[in-house]
Amino acid sequence: MIDQSAHGPSARQTNWAGNITFGAKRLHTPATVAELQDIVAAGTSVRALGTGHSFNTVADTTGDLVSVAGLPRSVEIDREAATATVSAGLRFGEFTGELHRSGFALHNLGSLPHISVAGACATGTHGSGVGNRALPGAVRALELVTADGRLVSLERGDADFAGAVVSLGALGVVTRLTLDLVPAFEVQQWVYEGLPQDRLLGRFDEVMSEAYSVSLFTGWHGGAIDQVWLKRQVDGQGPRSAPQTWHGAELAGGPRHPVPGMAAEHCTQQQGVPGPWHARLPHFRLEFTPSNGDELQSEYFVDRRDAVAAYEALDRVRDRFSHLLQIGEIRTVARDDLWLSPAEGRDSVAFHFTWVPDTAAVTPVLGIIEEALAPFRARPHWGKVFTTPPAALRELYGHHADFERLTGRYDPAGTFRNDFLARHFPRAA
């Protein structure tokens, strides 16, 4: 149980999904960076906690959990540099509107605006779009408190930067991030239903390139793709209408939720109504809780050149996992150069699985999926459930050993290490 005494009234005993009960003795919510520095310097086992949207023990500790959500809210827009420096604990939905009103945008957003900017970047979270990098791809600089309580700043081009952005909290507690901005834009969103599978597999790149962001939703039942969400950027010609039929799929007759049977009111506006990027790129609205957390999630990234072969490999074993699935999603992510990013070095396609909340039933089928995707060197999302062995994971990242050495330099005593890091990054003796 987490001690809720002197360290904030909103201590969280479990993650959002409820499948992880944190082992921390205390939860701290410092109000200043100086207070955070004192907490970290005095601690022997410290982990940063974001909004709790990870589905594994990446944020767990037996010592002190630290939330930066209580640090002063700050959004500093540099118009000349086209950057925004934001407090690490802010949720995306809490500052993207301010960016838009200032004439700027982020290049991409995840499906949930409820997640914190630091937590999302630290785990390699992403949105969709063949030309869009994952969320940490926007990071130009960051500030973090290291194990000795020092405040360290890194920026793009520094020797340690590529290892520090997607760092799983292993180097320190991030307090601020500077993000690259692009000019603000509007988006129209449509949903199509019943995309024939043969059309998808025969024209995968064409289908996924049809809009700024494209998401495919499937129950892996062997038939057509259930839904295609197209998020098209409004250009200089203004809003456009959508054809009734697209690649053999039919335009949805009303708003849709990706999970069958769930209310579409939780989702961002569809049916081609134009709106600002931050109100269309996510799938869900900030003012709603997208579900009650009764789910588990997994996700695997493969080279986009292998997308069709990977899809077919999963389709061959779908009968062994689809009965546990609420919905699957397929998205694309542009390559980046961040050491632990699942899209590092390769344009990627991400196969996402939203499971029923049954860890005992889901865990065995993860091995089935991982075996099917093994020929494609599938990298699991760091914040979701997976069973890929540490030895296999090591071979999937060219900078794995570099990252281990980096953690040794920044945190020689292991203040930020936990069982998750010790298992996947054991450090050479």
Coordinates of C-alpha atoms in Angstrom, one line a residue, residues 43 66 85 111 227 278:
G43 CA 16.2 8.4 -1.7
V66 CA 7.5 10.7 -7.3
T85 CA 8.9 24.3 -23.1
S111 CA -5.0 8.3 -29.0
Q227 CA -13.2 0.4 -39.1
H278 CA -5.6 18.7 -30.9

